[in-house]
XYZ file of C-alpha atoms in Angstrom:
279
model
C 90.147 123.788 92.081
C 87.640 122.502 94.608
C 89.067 122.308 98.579
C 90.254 119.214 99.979
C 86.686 118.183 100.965
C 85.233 117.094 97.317
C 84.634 113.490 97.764
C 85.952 110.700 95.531
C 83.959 108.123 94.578
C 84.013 104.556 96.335
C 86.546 101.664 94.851
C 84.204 99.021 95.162
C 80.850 100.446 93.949
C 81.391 99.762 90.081
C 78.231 100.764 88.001
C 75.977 98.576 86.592
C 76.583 98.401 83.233
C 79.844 98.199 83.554
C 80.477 95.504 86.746
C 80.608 92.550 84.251
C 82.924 93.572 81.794
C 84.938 95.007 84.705
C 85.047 91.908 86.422
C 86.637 89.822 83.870
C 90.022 92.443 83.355
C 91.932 91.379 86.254
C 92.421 88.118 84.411
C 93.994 89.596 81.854
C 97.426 90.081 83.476
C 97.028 87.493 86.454
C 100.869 87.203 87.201
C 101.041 91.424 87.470
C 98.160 91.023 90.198
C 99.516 88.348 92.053
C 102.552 90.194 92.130
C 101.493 93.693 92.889
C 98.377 93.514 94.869
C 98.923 93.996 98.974
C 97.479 91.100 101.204
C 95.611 91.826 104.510
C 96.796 92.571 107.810
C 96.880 89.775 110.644
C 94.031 91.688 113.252
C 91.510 91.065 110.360
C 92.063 87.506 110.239
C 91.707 87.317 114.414
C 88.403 89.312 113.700
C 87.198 86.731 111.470
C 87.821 84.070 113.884
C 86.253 86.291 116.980
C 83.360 87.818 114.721
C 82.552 84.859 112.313
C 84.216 81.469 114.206
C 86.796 81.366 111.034
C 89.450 79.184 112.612
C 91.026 75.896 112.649
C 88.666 72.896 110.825
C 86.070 75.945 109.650
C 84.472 75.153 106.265
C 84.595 78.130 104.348
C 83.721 79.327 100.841
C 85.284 82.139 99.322
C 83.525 83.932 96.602
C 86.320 85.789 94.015
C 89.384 84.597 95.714
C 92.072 86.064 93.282
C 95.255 84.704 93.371
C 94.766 83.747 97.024
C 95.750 87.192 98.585
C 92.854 85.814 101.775
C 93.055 82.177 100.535
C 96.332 81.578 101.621
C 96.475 83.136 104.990
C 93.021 81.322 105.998
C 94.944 78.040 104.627
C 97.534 78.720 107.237
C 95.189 78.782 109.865
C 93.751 75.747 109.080
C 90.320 76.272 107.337
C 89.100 74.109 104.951
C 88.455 76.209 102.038
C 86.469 75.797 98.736
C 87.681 78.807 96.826
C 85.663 80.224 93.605
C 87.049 82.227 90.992
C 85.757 83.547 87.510
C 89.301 84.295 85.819
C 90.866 81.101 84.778
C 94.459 82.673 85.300
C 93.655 84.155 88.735
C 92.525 80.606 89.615
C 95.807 78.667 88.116
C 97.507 81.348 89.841
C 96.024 80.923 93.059
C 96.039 76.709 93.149
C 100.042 77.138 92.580
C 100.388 79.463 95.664
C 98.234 77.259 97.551
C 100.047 73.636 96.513
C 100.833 72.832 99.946
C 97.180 73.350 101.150
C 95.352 69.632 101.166
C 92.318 71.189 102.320
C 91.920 73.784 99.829
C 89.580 73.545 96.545
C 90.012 75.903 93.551
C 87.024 76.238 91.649
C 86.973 77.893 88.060
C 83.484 79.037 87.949
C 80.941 82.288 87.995
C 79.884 82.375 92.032
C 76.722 83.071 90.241
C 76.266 79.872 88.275
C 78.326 77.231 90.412
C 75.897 75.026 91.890
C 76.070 75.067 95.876
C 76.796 71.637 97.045
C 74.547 69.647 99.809
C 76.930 70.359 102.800
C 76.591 74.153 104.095
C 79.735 76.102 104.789
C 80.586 78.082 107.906
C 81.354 81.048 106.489
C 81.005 82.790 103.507
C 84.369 85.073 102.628
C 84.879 87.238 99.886
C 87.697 89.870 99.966
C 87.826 92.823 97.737
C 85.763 90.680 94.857
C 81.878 90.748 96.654
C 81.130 94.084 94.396
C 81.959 92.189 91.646
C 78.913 89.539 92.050
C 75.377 90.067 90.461
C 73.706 91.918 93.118
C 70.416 90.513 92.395
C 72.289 87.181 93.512
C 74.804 87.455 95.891
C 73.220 88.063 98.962
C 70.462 85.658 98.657
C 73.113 82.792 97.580
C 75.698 83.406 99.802
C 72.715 82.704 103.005
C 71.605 79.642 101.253
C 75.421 78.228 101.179
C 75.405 78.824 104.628
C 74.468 76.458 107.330
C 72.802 77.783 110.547
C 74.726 79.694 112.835
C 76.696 80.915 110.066
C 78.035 83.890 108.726
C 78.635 86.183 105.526
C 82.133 88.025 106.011
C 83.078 90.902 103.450
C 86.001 93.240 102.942
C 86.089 96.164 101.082
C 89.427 98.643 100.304
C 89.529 102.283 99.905
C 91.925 104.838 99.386
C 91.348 107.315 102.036
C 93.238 110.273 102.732
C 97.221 109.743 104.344
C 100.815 108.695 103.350
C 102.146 111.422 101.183
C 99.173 113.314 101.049
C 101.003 116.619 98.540
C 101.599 113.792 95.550
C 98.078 112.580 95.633
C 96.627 116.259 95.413
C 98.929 117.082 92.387
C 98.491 113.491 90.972
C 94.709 114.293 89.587
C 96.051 116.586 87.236
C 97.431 113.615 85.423
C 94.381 111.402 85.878
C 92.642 114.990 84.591
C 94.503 115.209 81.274
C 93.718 111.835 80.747
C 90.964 110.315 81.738
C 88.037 112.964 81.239
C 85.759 111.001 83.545
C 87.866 112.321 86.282
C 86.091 115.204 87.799
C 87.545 118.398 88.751
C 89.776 118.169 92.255
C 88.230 115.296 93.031
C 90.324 114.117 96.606
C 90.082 110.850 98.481
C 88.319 110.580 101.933
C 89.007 110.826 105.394
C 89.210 107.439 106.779
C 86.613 108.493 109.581
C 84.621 109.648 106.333
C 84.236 106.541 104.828
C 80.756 105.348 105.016
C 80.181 101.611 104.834
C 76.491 101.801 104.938
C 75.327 100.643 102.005
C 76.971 97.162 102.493
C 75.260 97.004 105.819
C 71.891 98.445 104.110
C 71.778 95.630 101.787
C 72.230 93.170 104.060
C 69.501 94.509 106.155
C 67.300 94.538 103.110
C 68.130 90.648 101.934
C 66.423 89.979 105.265
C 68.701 86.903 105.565
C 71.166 87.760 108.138
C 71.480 89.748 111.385
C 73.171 92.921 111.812
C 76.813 93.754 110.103
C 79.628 94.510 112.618
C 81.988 96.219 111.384
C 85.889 96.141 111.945
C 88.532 98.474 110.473
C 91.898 98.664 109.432
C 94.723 101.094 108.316
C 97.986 99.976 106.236
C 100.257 102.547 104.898
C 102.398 101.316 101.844
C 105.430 102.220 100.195
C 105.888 102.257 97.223
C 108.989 102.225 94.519
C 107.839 104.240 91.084
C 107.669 100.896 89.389
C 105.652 99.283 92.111
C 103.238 102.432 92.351
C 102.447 101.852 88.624
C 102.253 97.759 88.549
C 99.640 98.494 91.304
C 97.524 101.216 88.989
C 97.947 98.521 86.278
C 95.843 96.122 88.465
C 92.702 98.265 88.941
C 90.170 98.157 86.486
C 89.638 101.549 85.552
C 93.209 102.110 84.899
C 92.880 99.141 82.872
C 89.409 99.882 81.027
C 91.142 103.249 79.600
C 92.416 103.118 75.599
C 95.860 101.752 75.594
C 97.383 105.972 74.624
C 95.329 107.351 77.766
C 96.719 104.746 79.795
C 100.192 105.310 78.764
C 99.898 108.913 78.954
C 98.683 108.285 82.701
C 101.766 106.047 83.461
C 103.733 108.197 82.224
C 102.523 111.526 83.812
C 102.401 109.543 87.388
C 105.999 108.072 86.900
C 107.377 111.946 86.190
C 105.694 113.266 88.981
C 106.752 110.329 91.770
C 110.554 110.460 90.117
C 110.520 114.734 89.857
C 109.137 115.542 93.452
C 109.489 112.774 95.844
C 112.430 110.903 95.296
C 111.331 107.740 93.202
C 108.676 106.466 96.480
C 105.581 107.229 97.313
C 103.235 106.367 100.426
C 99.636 105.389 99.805
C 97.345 104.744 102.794
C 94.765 101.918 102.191
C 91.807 101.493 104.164
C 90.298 98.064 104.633
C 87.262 97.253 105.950
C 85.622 94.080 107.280
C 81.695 93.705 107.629
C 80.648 90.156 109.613
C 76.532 89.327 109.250
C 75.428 86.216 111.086
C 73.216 83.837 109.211
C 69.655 83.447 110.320
């Protein structure tokens, strides 16, 4: 088995051919997401208001906003939010947790179709969902919804290397047995390995904004066997596998968490936030 230094591949770089249909899974267990997916931590919302002027009154548009996991805090802090989101149960899902909100707008919609309307936003927000947008699109329309002055703010997850570190080294002999795309020892980064470049090389290339900055955050979460595996049911490649692999996978996690470390788990999540001002 390869040392600890084999790479794994990025969360949020899905492949072409398969970022569509990928897309569109989350929606099929909406409640399970909305119940099972972690929220962001409070110094990223204080970066968005120092890096991008997200605060109080903002007008902001958030492209794939889930359930509301960022919609709800940004509500709080009194933005004025027009929220767009494919999946028609992530959306119902995310207008009930955001009933109290006046000032927030739901929108069922592709980000790639929806027309813009005439008034420019602030910002443009899109946590953990930007990958998910047509590349050929997303840059380009995200800088026309914006008015001048304004900026493009996207986070990004990763599972980097932390928490109980043993479990996730014996844990790919499970995803090994069954799902054969796995390859061999494949391990998670080092958080100081994790390169965001290719976010802030795209910008760059759109030629519509200035340089990313770039703001990063650590969050180490525990996790009950049950809640490890309703949070594997929410990614999509757990998801995409045939209903007997992803069993077997369930199954062969929930043995190992229960046999060797007492029924919890800690994962270490790494989030990052890249801000590009509008030109």
């Amino acid at each position: 088995m390869p040392d600890d230094t084999t790479r794994a591949k990025r969360d949020d770089t899905p492949e072409e051919s398969r970022r569509t249909r990928l897309s569109r899974i989350f929606d099929e267990d909406a409640e399970l997401y909305d119940r099972a997916r972690p929220g962001y931590p409070t110094e990223l919302y204080d970066d968005l208001a120092e890096l991008a002027g997200v605060r109080t009154g903002s007008r902001v548009l958030e492209v794939g906003c889930g359930t509301g996991q960022a919609t709800v805090p940004l509500a709080a802090r009194g933005c004025r939010i027009t929220a767009v989101e494919a999946g028609s149960r992530m959306a119902t899902i995310a207008r009930r947790n955001l009933a109290g909100a006046s000032a927030v707008e739901v929108v069922t919609a592709d980000f790639e179709s929806w027309p813009l309307p005439e008034e420019p936003f602030d910002a443009v927000v899109s946590a953990t969902a930007f990958h998910w947008i047509d590349p050929a699109v997303r840059m380009a329309k995200a800088a026309d919804a914006l008015r001048p002055g304004g900026a493009l703010a996207v986070v990004r997850s990763q599972h980097v290397t932390g928490g109980t570190e043993e479990f996730f080294v014996k844990v790919q002999r499970c995803y090994e047995r069954f799902d054969p795309a796995t390859p061999p020892g494949l391990r998670p980064p080092a958080a100081a390995d994790f390169d965001g470049s290719d976010h802030a090389e795209e910008v760059a290339r759109s030629g519509r904004f200035g340089p990313t900055v770039f703001r990063r955050y650590e969050q180490d979460l525990t996790y009950a066997t049950s809640e490890y595996l309703e949070l594997l049911r929410t990614y999509s490649g757990h998801r995409a596998l045939p209903e007997a692999a992803r069993k077997g996978l369930l199954e062969c996690v929930a043995g190992l968490i229960d046999g060797e470390y007492g029924g919890r788990v800690t994962k270490r999540h790494l989030i990052e936030l890249g801000v590009s001002p509008g030109r």
